[in-house]
Amino acid sequence: MRVAFYARVSSHDQQTLPLQLDAMRAYAAHRGWNVALEVADIGSGALDRPKRQELVHAARRREIDVILVWRLDRWGRSLPDIVVTLRELSELGVGFVSLTEALDLTTPTGRAMAGLLAVFAEFERELIRERVKAGLAQARKRGQRLGRPITMPKSTEKVQELILRGVSKSQIARDLGVSRASVNRMASAGQNSQDHA
């Protein structure tokens, strides 16, 4: 089995990097796996994990058979993110092992655990959806307007004035900081009001 190690530490706390790698090396040696790659993401940004993406690409190219991490939170940003990537690895036939949680997707028990993670991820998504709905309902109850802001009527008058002076709609959009579609709507609204006058 060709194993790839993935470690991640924040830029302020890099002391655990040797600890993570040593633990993974010992585990791989115990399992008799050949180390194909050792990568580490260093940085505080949870969204930026270029080395993890590197490993996923290696998995897609069938260059590795299993990914080994020290702890599950080192691999993913959130439970849904972890589940999505584990599902892809599973579809590629690439195993995944997290040492701290004793999660080993190379075994039937580990694959069953991954199924439970998927259930919890769906539960988490459902909770978030419910919270968002409740928040929107509460905002509406308070009379708060939701959605895109309404363009002010003064802007419609300004658009009409600029069009009459021969300024292009693209230039008007840039000058007013609105989209070209908004300029077209305001121009049409102004034209309609003139037609009805």
Coordinates of N, CA, C and O in Angstrom, one line a residue:
M1 N 0.8 -1.2 0.0 CA 0.0 0.0 0.0 C 0.9 1.2 0.0 O 1.8 1.4 0.8
R2 N 0.6 2.2 -0.9 CA 1.3 3.4 -1.0 C 0.5 4.5 -0.2 O -0.6 4.8 -0.5
V3 N 1.1 5.0 0.9 CA 0.4 5.9 1.8 C 1.0 7.3 1.6 O 2.1 7.5 1.3
A4 N 0.0 8.3 1.8 CA 0.4 9.7 1.8 C 0.0 10.3 3.1 O -1.1 10.0 3.6
F5 N 1.0 11.0 3.7 CA 0.7 11.7 5.0 C 0.2 13.1 4.7 O 0.8 13.8 3.9
Y6 N -0.8 13.5 5.5 CA -1.2 14.9 5.4 C -1.2 15.5 6.8 O -1.9 14.9 7.7
A7 N -0.5 16.5 7.0 CA -0.4 17.2 8.3 C -0.8 18.7 8.1 O -0.6 19.2 7.0
R8 N -1.4 19.3 9.1 CA -1.7 20.7 9.0 C -1.5 21.3 10.3 O -1.9 20.8 11.4
V9 N -0.9 22.5 10.3 CA -0.7 23.3 11.5 C -0.9 24.7 11.2 O -0.8 25.2 10.1
S10 N -1.2 25.5 12.2 CA -1.4 27.0 12.0 C 0.0 27.6 12.0 O 1.0 27.0 12.5
S11 N 0.1 28.8 11.4 CA 1.4 29.4 11.3 C 1.9 29.8 12.6 O 3.1 30.0 12.8
H12 N 1.0 30.0 13.6 CA 1.4 30.4 15.0 C 1.8 29.2 15.9 O 2.4 29.4 16.9
D13 N 1.4 28.0 15.5 CA 1.6 26.8 16.3 C 2.1 25.6 15.5 O 1.4 24.8 15.1
Q14 N 3.4 25.7 15.2 CA 4.0 24.6 14.3 C 4.7 23.5 15.1 O 5.2 22.6 14.5
Q15 N 4.6 23.6 16.5 CA 5.2 22.5 17.3 C 4.7 21.2 17.1 O 5.4 20.2 17.3
T16 N 3.4 21.1 16.7 CA 2.8 19.7 16.6 C 3.1 19.0 15.2 O 2.9 17.9 15.1
L17 N 3.8 19.8 14.3 CA 4.1 19.2 13.0 C 5.0 17.9 13.1 O 4.6 16.9 12.6
P18 N 6.1 18.0 13.9 CA 6.9 16.8 14.0 C 6.2 15.7 14.7 O 6.3 14.5 14.4
L19 N 5.3 16.0 15.7 CA 4.5 15.1 16.4 C 3.6 14.3 15.5 O 3.5 13.1 15.5
Q20 N 2.9 15.1 14.6 CA 2.0 14.5 13.7 C 2.7 13.5 12.7 O 2.3 12.4 12.5
L21 N 3.8 14.0 12.2 CA 4.5 13.2 11.2 C 5.2 12.0 11.8 O 5.1 10.9 11.2
D22 N 5.7 12.1 13.0 CA 6.3 10.9 13.7 C 5.2 9.9 14.0 O 5.5 8.7 13.8
A23 N 4.1 10.3 14.4 CA 3.0 9.3 14.7 C 2.6 8.6 13.4 O 2.3 7.4 13.4
M24 N 2.5 9.4 12.3 CA 2.1 8.8 11.1 C 3.1 7.8 10.5 O 2.8 6.7 10.0
R25 N 4.4 8.2 10.7 CA 5.5 7.3 10.2 C 5.4 6.0 11.0 O 5.6 4.9 10.4
A26 N 5.3 6.1 12.3 CA 5.2 4.9 13.1 C 4.1 4.0 12.7 O 4.2 2.7 12.6
Y27 N 2.9 4.6 12.5 CA 1.7 3.8 12.1 C 1.9 3.1 10.8 O 1.6 1.9 10.6
A28 N 2.5 3.9 9.8 CA 2.7 3.3 8.5 C 3.7 2.1 8.5 O 3.5 1.1 7.9
A29 N 4.7 2.3 9.3 CA 5.7 1.2 9.5 C 5.1 0.0 10.1 O 5.3 -1.1 9.7
H30 N 4.2 0.2 11.1 CA 3.5 -0.9 11.8 C 2.6 -1.7 10.8 O 2.5 -2.9 10.8
R31 N 2.0 -0.9 9.9 CA 1.1 -1.5 8.9 C 1.8 -2.1 7.7 O 1.3 -2.7 6.8
G32 N 3.1 -1.8 7.6 CA 3.9 -2.2 6.4 C 3.6 -1.5 5.1 O 3.8 -2.0 4.0
W33 N 3.2 -0.2 5.3 CA 2.9 0.6 4.1 C 4.1 1.4 3.6 O 5.0 1.8 4.4
N34 N 4.2 1.6 2.3 CA 5.3 2.4 1.7 C 4.8 3.9 1.7 O 3.8 4.2 1.2
V35 N 5.7 4.7 2.2 CA 5.4 6.2 2.2 C 5.7 6.7 0.8 O 6.8 6.8 0.4
A36 N 4.6 7.2 0.2 CA 4.7 7.8 -1.2 C 4.9 9.3 -1.1 O 5.6 9.9 -1.9
L37 N 4.2 9.9 -0.2 CA 4.2 11.4 -0.1 C 4.0 11.8 1.4 O 3.3 11.1 2.2
E38 N 4.7 12.9 1.8 CA 4.4 13.6 3.1 C 4.2 15.0 2.8 O 5.1 15.7 2.2
V39 N 3.0 15.5 3.1 CA 2.8 16.9 2.8 C 2.2 17.6 4.1 O 1.6 16.9 4.9
A40 N 2.4 18.9 4.2 CA 1.9 19.7 5.3 C 1.4 21.0 4.8 O 2.1 21.7 4.1
D41 N 0.3 21.4 5.3 CA -0.2 22.8 5.1 C 0.1 23.6 6.3 O -0.3 23.1 7.4
I42 N 0.7 24.7 6.1 CA 1.0 25.6 7.3 C 0.3 26.9 7.0 O 0.5 27.6 6.0
G43 N -0.6 27.3 7.9 CA -1.2 28.6 7.8 C -2.5 28.6 8.6 O -3.1 27.6 8.9
S44 N -2.9 29.8 8.9 CA -4.1 30.0 9.8 C -5.4 29.9 9.0 O -6.5 29.7 9.5
G45 N -5.3 30.2 7.7 CA -6.5 30.2 6.9 C -7.1 28.8 6.7 O -6.5 28.0 6.1
A46 N -8.3 28.6 7.2 CA -9.0 27.3 7.1 C -9.4 27.0 5.7 O -9.5 25.9 5.3
L47 N -9.6 28.0 4.9 CA -10.0 27.8 3.5 C -8.9 27.4 2.6 O -9.1 26.8 1.5
D48 N -7.7 27.8 2.9 CA -6.6 27.6 1.9 C -5.8 26.4 2.3 O -5.0 26.5 3.3
R49 N -6.0 25.3 1.6 CA -5.2 24.1 1.9 C -4.7 23.5 0.6 O -5.2 22.5 0.1
P50 N -3.7 24.1 0.0 CA -3.2 23.7 -1.3 C -2.6 22.3 -1.3 O -2.7 21.5 -2.2
K51 N -2.0 21.9 -0.2 CA -1.3 20.6 -0.1 C -2.4 19.5 0.0 O -2.2 18.4 -0.6
R52 N -3.5 19.8 0.7 CA -4.6 18.8 0.7 C -5.1 18.5 -0.7 O -5.3 17.4 -1.1
Q53 N -5.2 19.6 -1.5 CA -5.7 19.5 -2.9 C -4.7 18.7 -3.7 O -5.1 17.9 -4.6
E54 N -3.4 18.9 -3.4 CA -2.4 18.1 -4.1 C -2.6 16.6 -3.8 O -2.4 15.8 -4.8
L55 N -2.9 16.3 -2.6 CA -3.2 14.8 -2.3 C -4.4 14.3 -3.0 O -4.4 13.2 -3.5
V56 N -5.4 15.1 -3.1 CA -6.6 14.7 -3.8 C -6.3 14.4 -5.3 O -6.8 13.4 -5.8
H57 N -5.5 15.3 -5.8 CA -5.1 15.1 -7.2 C -4.3 13.8 -7.4 O -4.4 13.1 -8.4
A58 N -3.4 13.6 -6.4 CA -2.6 12.3 -6.5 C -3.5 11.1 -6.4 O -3.3 10.1 -7.1
A59 N -4.5 11.2 -5.6 CA -5.5 10.1 -5.5 C -6.2 9.9 -6.8 O -6.4 8.8 -7.2
R60 N -6.6 11.0 -7.4 CA -7.3 10.9 -8.7 C -6.4 10.2 -9.8 O -6.9 9.6 -10.7
R61 N -5.1 10.5 -9.7 CA -4.1 9.9 -10.7 C -3.7 8.5 -10.3 O -2.8 7.9 -10.9
R62 N -4.3 8.0 -9.2 CA -4.0 6.6 -8.7 C -2.5 6.5 -8.3 O -1.9 5.4 -8.4
E63 N -1.9 7.5 -7.7 CA -0.6 7.5 -7.3 C -0.4 7.0 -5.8 O 0.7 6.7 -5.3
I64 N -1.6 7.0 -5.1 CA -1.6 6.6 -3.7 C -2.7 5.7 -3.4 O -3.7 5.7 -4.2
D65 N -2.6 4.9 -2.4 CA -3.7 3.9 -2.1 C -4.4 4.3 -0.8 O -5.6 3.9 -0.6
V66 N -3.8 5.1 0.1 CA -4.4 5.5 1.3 C -3.8 6.8 1.8 O -2.6 7.1 1.5
I67 N -4.7 7.7 2.4 CA -4.2 8.9 3.0 C -4.3 8.8 4.5 O -5.3 8.3 5.1
L68 N -3.2 9.2 5.2 CA -3.1 9.1 6.6 C -3.0 10.5 7.3 O -2.2 11.3 6.8
V69 N -3.9 10.7 8.2 CA -3.9 12.0 8.9 C -3.8 11.7 10.4 O -4.1 10.7 10.9
W70 N -3.3 12.7 11.2 CA -3.1 12.6 12.6 C -4.4 12.7 13.3 O -4.8 11.9 14.2
R71 N -5.2 13.7 12.9 CA -6.6 13.9 13.4 C -7.5 14.4 12.4 O -7.1 15.1 11.4
L72 N -8.8 14.1 12.5 CA -9.8 14.4 11.4 C -9.9 15.8 11.2 O -10.1 16.3 10.0
D73 N -9.8 16.7 12.2 CA -9.9 18.1 12.0 C -8.8 18.7 11.3 O -8.8 19.9 10.8
R74 N -7.7 18.0 11.2 CA -6.5 18.4 10.4 C -6.9 18.3 8.9 O -6.4 19.1 8.1
W75 N -7.8 17.4 8.5 CA -8.2 17.2 7.1 C -9.2 18.1 6.6 O -9.1 18.6 5.5
G76 N -10.3 18.3 7.4 CA -11.4 19.1 6.9 C -11.8 20.3 7.7 O -11.5 20.4 8.9
R77 N -12.5 21.2 7.0 CA -12.9 22.5 7.5 C -14.2 22.3 8.3 O -14.5 23.0 9.3
S78 N -15.0 21.4 7.9 CA -16.3 21.1 8.6 C -16.7 19.7 8.3 O -16.1 19.0 7.5
L79 N -17.7 19.3 9.0 CA -18.2 17.9 8.8 C -18.6 17.6 7.4 O -18.3 16.6 6.8
P80 N -19.5 18.5 6.8 CA -19.8 18.3 5.4 C -18.6 18.2 4.5 O -18.6 17.4 3.6
D81 N -17.6 19.1 4.7 CA -16.4 19.1 3.9 C -15.7 17.8 4.0 O -15.3 17.2 3.0
I82 N -15.6 17.3 5.2 CA -14.9 16.0 5.4 C -15.6 14.9 4.7 O -15.0 14.1 4.0
V83 N -17.0 14.9 4.9 CA -17.8 13.8 4.3 C -17.6 13.8 2.7 O -17.5 12.8 2.1
V84 N -17.7 15.0 2.1 CA -17.6 15.1 0.7 C -16.2 14.5 0.2 O -16.2 13.8 -0.8
T85 N -15.2 14.9 0.9 CA -13.9 14.5 0.4 C -13.7 13.0 0.7 O -13.1 12.3 -0.1
L86 N -14.2 12.5 1.8 CA -14.1 11.0 2.1 C -14.9 10.2 1.1 O -14.5 9.2 0.7
R87 N -16.0 10.8 0.7 CA -16.9 10.1 -0.3 C -16.1 10.0 -1.7 O -16.1 8.9 -2.3
E88 N -15.4 11.1 -2.0 CA -14.7 11.1 -3.3 C -13.5 10.1 -3.2 O -13.3 9.3 -4.1
L89 N -12.8 10.1 -2.1 CA -11.7 9.1 -1.9 C -12.2 7.7 -2.0 O -11.6 6.8 -2.6
S90 N -13.4 7.4 -1.4 CA -14.0 6.1 -1.4 C -14.3 5.7 -2.8 O -14.0 4.5 -3.2
E91 N -14.9 6.6 -3.6 CA -15.2 6.3 -5.0 C -14.0 6.0 -5.8 O -14.0 5.3 -6.8
L92 N -12.9 6.7 -5.4 CA -11.6 6.5 -6.2 C -10.9 5.2 -5.7 O -9.9 4.8 -6.3
G93 N -11.4 4.6 -4.6 CA -10.8 3.4 -4.1 C -9.5 3.7 -3.3 O -8.7 2.8 -3.1
V94 N -9.5 4.9 -2.7 CA -8.4 5.3 -1.9 C -8.8 5.3 -0.4 O -9.9 5.9 -0.1
G95 N -8.1 4.6 0.4 CA -8.4 4.5 1.8 C -8.1 5.8 2.6 O -7.4 6.7 2.1
F96 N -8.6 5.9 3.8 CA -8.4 7.1 4.6 C -8.3 6.6 6.0 O -9.1 5.9 6.5
V97 N -7.2 7.1 6.8 CA -7.1 6.7 8.2 C -6.8 8.0 9.0 O -5.9 8.8 8.6
S98 N -7.5 8.1 10.1 CA -7.3 9.2 11.0 C -6.8 8.5 12.3 O -7.6 7.8 12.9
L99 N -5.6 8.8 12.8 CA -5.0 8.1 13.9 C -5.8 8.4 15.2 O -6.1 7.4 15.9
T100 N -6.0 9.6 15.5 CA -6.6 10.0 16.8 C -8.0 9.4 17.0 O -8.3 8.9 18.1
E101 N -8.8 9.5 16.0 CA -10.2 9.0 16.1 C -10.3 7.5 15.8 O -11.4 6.9 15.8
A102 N -9.1 6.8 15.4 CA -9.1 5.4 15.0 C -10.1 5.2 13.9 O -10.8 4.2 13.9
L103 N -10.2 6.1 13.0 CA -11.1 6.0 11.8 C -10.3 5.4 10.7 O -9.3 6.0 10.2
D104 N -10.6 4.2 10.3 CA -9.9 3.5 9.2 C -10.8 3.0 8.1 O -11.5 2.0 8.3
L105 N -10.9 3.8 7.0 CA -11.8 3.5 6.0 C -11.3 2.4 5.1 O -11.9 2.0 4.1
T106 N -10.2 1.8 5.5 CA -9.7 0.6 4.7 C -10.3 -0.7 5.3 O -10.1 -1.8 4.7
T107 N -11.1 -0.5 6.3 CA -11.8 -1.7 7.0 C -13.3 -1.5 6.9 O -13.8 -0.4 6.7
P108 N -14.1 -2.6 6.9 CA -15.5 -2.5 6.9 C -16.1 -1.7 8.0 O -17.0 -0.9 7.8
T109 N -15.5 -1.8 9.2 CA -16.0 -1.0 10.4 C -15.8 0.5 10.1 O -16.6 1.3 10.4
G110 N -14.6 0.8 9.5 CA -14.3 2.2 9.2 C -15.3 2.8 8.2 O -15.7 3.9 8.3
R111 N -15.6 2.0 7.2 CA -16.6 2.4 6.1 C -17.9 2.6 6.8 O -18.7 3.6 6.4
A112 N -18.3 1.8 7.7 CA -19.6 2.0 8.4 C -19.6 3.3 9.2 O -20.5 4.1 9.2
M113 N -18.4 3.7 9.8 CA -18.3 4.9 10.5 C -18.4 6.1 9.6 O -19.0 7.1 9.9
A114 N -17.9 6.0 8.4 CA -18.0 7.0 7.4 C -19.4 7.3 7.0 O -19.9 8.4 6.8
G115 N -20.2 6.2 7.0 CA -21.7 6.3 6.7 C -22.3 7.1 7.9 O -23.2 8.0 7.6
L116 N -21.9 6.9 9.1 CA -22.5 7.6 10.2 C -22.1 9.1 10.1 O -22.9 10.0 10.4
L117 N -20.8 9.4 9.7 CA -20.4 10.8 9.5 C -21.3 11.5 8.5 O -21.7 12.6 8.7
A118 N -21.6 10.8 7.4 CA -22.5 11.3 6.4 C -23.9 11.7 7.0 O -24.4 12.8 6.7
V119 N -24.4 10.8 7.8 CA -25.7 11.1 8.5 C -25.6 12.4 9.4 O -26.5 13.2 9.3
F120 N -24.5 12.5 10.1 CA -24.3 13.6 11.0 C -24.1 14.9 10.2 O -24.6 16.0 10.5
A121 N -23.4 14.8 9.1 CA -23.2 16.0 8.2 C -24.6 16.5 7.6 O -24.8 17.7 7.6
E122 N -25.4 15.5 7.2 CA -26.7 15.9 6.7 C -27.6 16.6 7.8 O -28.3 17.5 7.6
F123 N -27.5 16.0 9.0 CA -28.1 16.6 10.2 C -27.7 18.0 10.5 O -28.5 18.9 10.7
E124 N -26.3 18.2 10.4 CA -25.8 19.6 10.6 C -26.3 20.5 9.5 O -26.7 21.7 9.8
R125 N -26.3 20.1 8.3 CA -26.8 20.9 7.2 C -28.3 21.3 7.4 O -28.7 22.4 7.2
E126 N -29.1 20.3 7.9 CA -30.5 20.6 8.2 C -30.7 21.6 9.3 O -31.5 22.5 9.2
L127 N -29.9 21.5 10.3 CA -29.9 22.4 11.4 C -29.6 23.8 11.0 O -30.3 24.8 11.3
I128 N -28.6 24.0 10.1 CA -28.2 25.3 9.6 C -29.4 25.8 8.7 O -29.7 27.0 8.9
R129 N -30.0 25.0 7.9 CA -31.1 25.5 7.1 C -32.2 26.0 8.0 O -32.9 27.0 7.7
E130 N -32.5 25.2 9.0 CA -33.6 25.6 9.9 C -33.3 26.9 10.6 O -34.2 27.8 10.8
R131 N -32.0 27.1 11.0 CA -31.6 28.4 11.7 C -31.8 29.5 10.7 O -32.2 30.6 11.1
V132 N -31.4 29.3 9.5 CA -31.5 30.4 8.5 C -33.0 30.8 8.3 O -33.3 32.0 8.3
K133 N -33.8 29.8 8.1 CA -35.3 30.0 7.9 C -35.8 30.8 9.1 O -36.6 31.7 9.0
A134 N -35.5 30.4 10.3 CA -36.0 31.0 11.5 C -35.5 32.5 11.6 O -36.2 33.4 11.9
G135 N -34.2 32.7 11.2 CA -33.7 34.1 11.2 C -34.4 35.0 10.2 O -34.7 36.1 10.5
L136 N -34.7 34.4 9.0 CA -35.4 35.2 8.0 C -36.8 35.5 8.4 O -37.3 36.6 8.2
A137 N -37.5 34.5 9.0 CA -38.8 34.7 9.5 C -38.9 35.8 10.6 O -39.7 36.7 10.6
Q138 N -37.9 35.8 11.5 CA -37.8 36.8 12.5 C -37.5 38.2 11.9 O -38.1 39.2 12.4
A139 N -36.7 38.3 10.9 CA -36.4 39.6 10.3 C -37.6 40.1 9.6 O -37.9 41.3 9.7
R140 N -38.4 39.2 9.0 CA -39.6 39.7 8.3 C -40.6 40.2 9.4 O -41.3 41.2 9.1
K141 N -40.7 39.5 10.5 CA -41.6 39.8 11.6 C -41.3 41.2 12.1 O -42.2 42.0 12.4
R142 N -40.0 41.6 12.1 CA -39.6 42.9 12.6 C -39.8 44.0 11.5 O -39.4 45.1 11.7
G143 N -40.2 43.5 10.3 CA -40.5 44.5 9.2 C -39.2 44.8 8.4 O -39.2 45.7 7.6
Q144 N -38.2 44.0 8.6 CA -36.9 44.2 7.9 C -37.1 43.7 6.4 O -37.6 42.6 6.2
R145 N -36.7 44.5 5.5 CA -36.7 44.1 4.1 C -35.6 43.2 3.8 O -34.4 43.5 4.1
L146 N -35.8 42.1 3.1 CA -34.8 41.2 2.7 C -34.5 41.2 1.2 O -35.4 41.6 0.5
G147 N -33.4 40.8 0.8 CA -33.1 40.7 -0.6 C -32.3 41.9 -1.0 O -31.7 42.7 -0.2
R148 N -32.2 42.1 -2.3 CA -31.4 43.1 -2.9 C -32.0 44.5 -2.6 O -33.2 44.6 -2.6
P149 N -31.2 45.5 -2.4 CA -31.8 46.8 -2.1 C -32.5 47.4 -3.4 O -32.0 47.1 -4.5
I150 N -33.5 48.1 -3.1 CA -34.3 48.8 -4.2 C -33.5 50.0 -4.7 O -33.0 50.8 -3.8
T151 N -33.3 50.1 -6.0 CA -32.6 51.3 -6.5 C -33.4 52.5 -6.2 O -34.6 52.5 -6.5
M152 N -32.8 53.6 -5.8 CA -33.5 54.8 -5.4 C -34.1 55.5 -6.6 O -33.5 55.5 -7.7
P153 N -35.3 56.1 -6.5 CA -35.9 56.8 -7.6 C -35.0 57.9 -8.1 O -35.0 58.2 -9.3
K154 N -34.2 58.6 -7.2 CA -33.3 59.6 -7.7 C -32.3 59.1 -8.7 O -31.9 59.8 -9.6
S155 N -31.9 57.8 -8.5 CA -31.0 57.2 -9.5 C -31.6 57.1 -10.8 O -31.0 57.3 -11.9
T156 N -32.9 56.8 -10.9 CA -33.7 56.7 -12.1 C -33.7 58.0 -12.8 O -33.4 58.1 -14.1
E157 N -33.9 59.1 -12.1 CA -33.9 60.4 -12.7 C -32.5 60.7 -13.2 O -32.3 61.3 -14.3
K158 N -31.4 60.4 -12.5 CA -30.1 60.6 -12.9 C -29.7 59.9 -14.1 O -29.1 60.4 -15.1
V159 N -30.2 58.6 -14.2 CA -30.0 57.8 -15.4 C -30.6 58.4 -16.6 O -30.0 58.5 -17.7
Q160 N -31.9 58.9 -16.5 CA -32.6 59.5 -17.6 C -31.8 60.8 -18.1 O -31.7 61.0 -19.3
E161 N -31.4 61.5 -17.1 CA -30.6 62.8 -17.4 C -29.3 62.4 -18.2 O -29.0 63.1 -19.2
L162 N -28.6 61.4 -17.8 CA -27.4 61.1 -18.4 C -27.6 60.5 -19.8 O -26.8 60.8 -20.8
I163 N -28.7 59.7 -20.0 CA -29.0 59.2 -21.3 C -29.3 60.3 -22.3 O -28.9 60.3 -23.4
L164 N -30.1 61.3 -21.8 CA -30.4 62.5 -22.6 C -29.2 63.2 -23.0 O -29.2 63.8 -24.1
R165 N -28.2 63.2 -22.2 CA -26.9 63.9 -22.5 C -26.0 63.1 -23.4 O -24.9 63.5 -23.8
G166 N -26.5 61.8 -23.7 CA -25.7 61.0 -24.7 C -24.7 60.1 -24.0 O -23.8 59.5 -24.7
V167 N -24.7 59.9 -22.7 CA -23.7 59.1 -22.0 C -24.2 57.6 -22.2 O -25.3 57.3 -22.1
S168 N -23.2 56.7 -22.5 CA -23.5 55.3 -22.7 C -24.0 54.7 -21.5 O -23.6 55.1 -20.3
K169 N -24.8 53.6 -21.6 CA -25.3 52.9 -20.4 C -24.2 52.3 -19.6 O -24.2 52.2 -18.4
S170 N -23.2 51.8 -20.3 CA -22.0 51.2 -19.6 C -21.3 52.2 -18.8 O -20.9 51.9 -17.6
Q171 N -21.1 53.4 -19.3 CA -20.5 54.5 -18.6 C -21.3 54.9 -17.4 O -20.8 55.1 -16.3
I172 N -22.6 55.0 -17.6 CA -23.6 55.3 -16.5 C -23.4 54.3 -15.4 O -23.4 54.6 -14.2
A173 N -23.4 53.0 -15.7 CA -23.3 51.9 -14.7 C -22.0 52.1 -13.9 O -22.0 52.0 -12.7
R174 N -20.9 52.4 -14.6 CA -19.6 52.6 -13.9 C -19.7 53.8 -13.0 O -19.3 53.7 -11.8
D175 N -20.2 54.9 -13.5 CA -20.3 56.1 -12.7 C -21.2 56.0 -11.5 O -20.8 56.5 -10.4
L176 N -22.3 55.3 -11.6 CA -23.2 55.2 -10.5 C -22.9 53.9 -9.6 O -23.5 53.8 -8.5
G177 N -22.0 53.1 -10.1 CA -21.7 51.9 -9.3 C -22.8 50.9 -9.2 O -23.0 50.2 -8.2
V178 N -23.5 50.8 -10.3 CA -24.6 49.8 -10.4 C -24.4 48.9 -11.7 O -23.5 49.2 -12.5
S179 N -25.2 47.8 -11.8 CA -25.0 47.0 -12.9 C -25.6 47.6 -14.2 O -26.5 48.4 -14.1
R180 N -25.2 47.1 -15.3 CA -25.8 47.5 -16.6 C -27.3 47.2 -16.7 O -28.1 47.9 -17.2
A181 N -27.6 46.0 -16.1 CA -29.0 45.6 -16.1 C -29.9 46.6 -15.2 O -31.0 46.9 -15.6
S182 N -29.3 47.1 -14.1 CA -30.0 48.1 -13.3 C -30.2 49.4 -14.1 O -31.3 50.0 -14.1
V183 N -29.2 49.8 -14.9 CA -29.3 51.0 -15.7 C -30.4 50.8 -16.7 O -31.3 51.7 -17.0
N184 N -30.5 49.6 -17.4 CA -31.5 49.3 -18.3 C -32.9 49.4 -17.7 O -33.8 50.0 -18.3
R185 N -33.0 48.8 -16.5 CA -34.3 48.9 -15.8 C -34.7 50.3 -15.5 O -35.9 50.7 -15.6
M186 N -33.8 51.1 -15.0 CA -34.1 52.5 -14.6 C -34.4 53.3 -15.9 O -35.3 54.1 -15.8
A187 N -33.7 53.0 -17.0 CA -34.0 53.7 -18.2 C -35.4 53.4 -18.7 O -36.2 54.2 -19.1
S188 N -35.8 52.1 -18.6 CA -37.1 51.6 -19.0 C -38.2 52.2 -18.1 O -39.3 52.7 -18.5
A189 N -37.9 52.3 -16.8 CA -38.9 52.8 -15.8 C -39.1 54.3 -16.1 O -40.3 54.8 -16.1
G190 N -38.1 55.0 -16.4 CA -38.2 56.4 -16.7 C -38.9 56.6 -18.0 O -39.8 57.5 -18.1
Q191 N -38.7 55.8 -19.0 CA -39.4 55.9 -20.3 C -40.9 55.6 -20.1 O -41.7 56.3 -20.7
N192 N -41.2 54.6 -19.3 CA -42.6 54.2 -19.0 C -43.3 55.4 -18.3 O -44.5 55.6 -18.7
S193 N -42.7 56.0 -17.4 CA -43.3 57.1 -16.7 C -43.6 58.3 -17.6 O -44.6 59.0 -17.5
Q194 N -42.7 58.5 -18.6 CA -42.9 59.6 -19.6 C -44.0 59.2 -20.5 O -44.8 60.1 -20.9
D195 N -44.1 57.9 -20.9 CA -45.2 57.5 -21.8 C -46.6 57.7 -21.1 O -47.5 58.0 -21.8
H196 N -46.6 57.5 -19.8 CA -47.9 57.6 -19.1 C -48.3 59.0 -18.8 O -49.4 59.3 -18.4
A197 N -47.3 59.9 -18.9 CA -47.5 61.3 -18.5 C -48.4 62.0 -19.6 O -48.4 61.7 -20.7

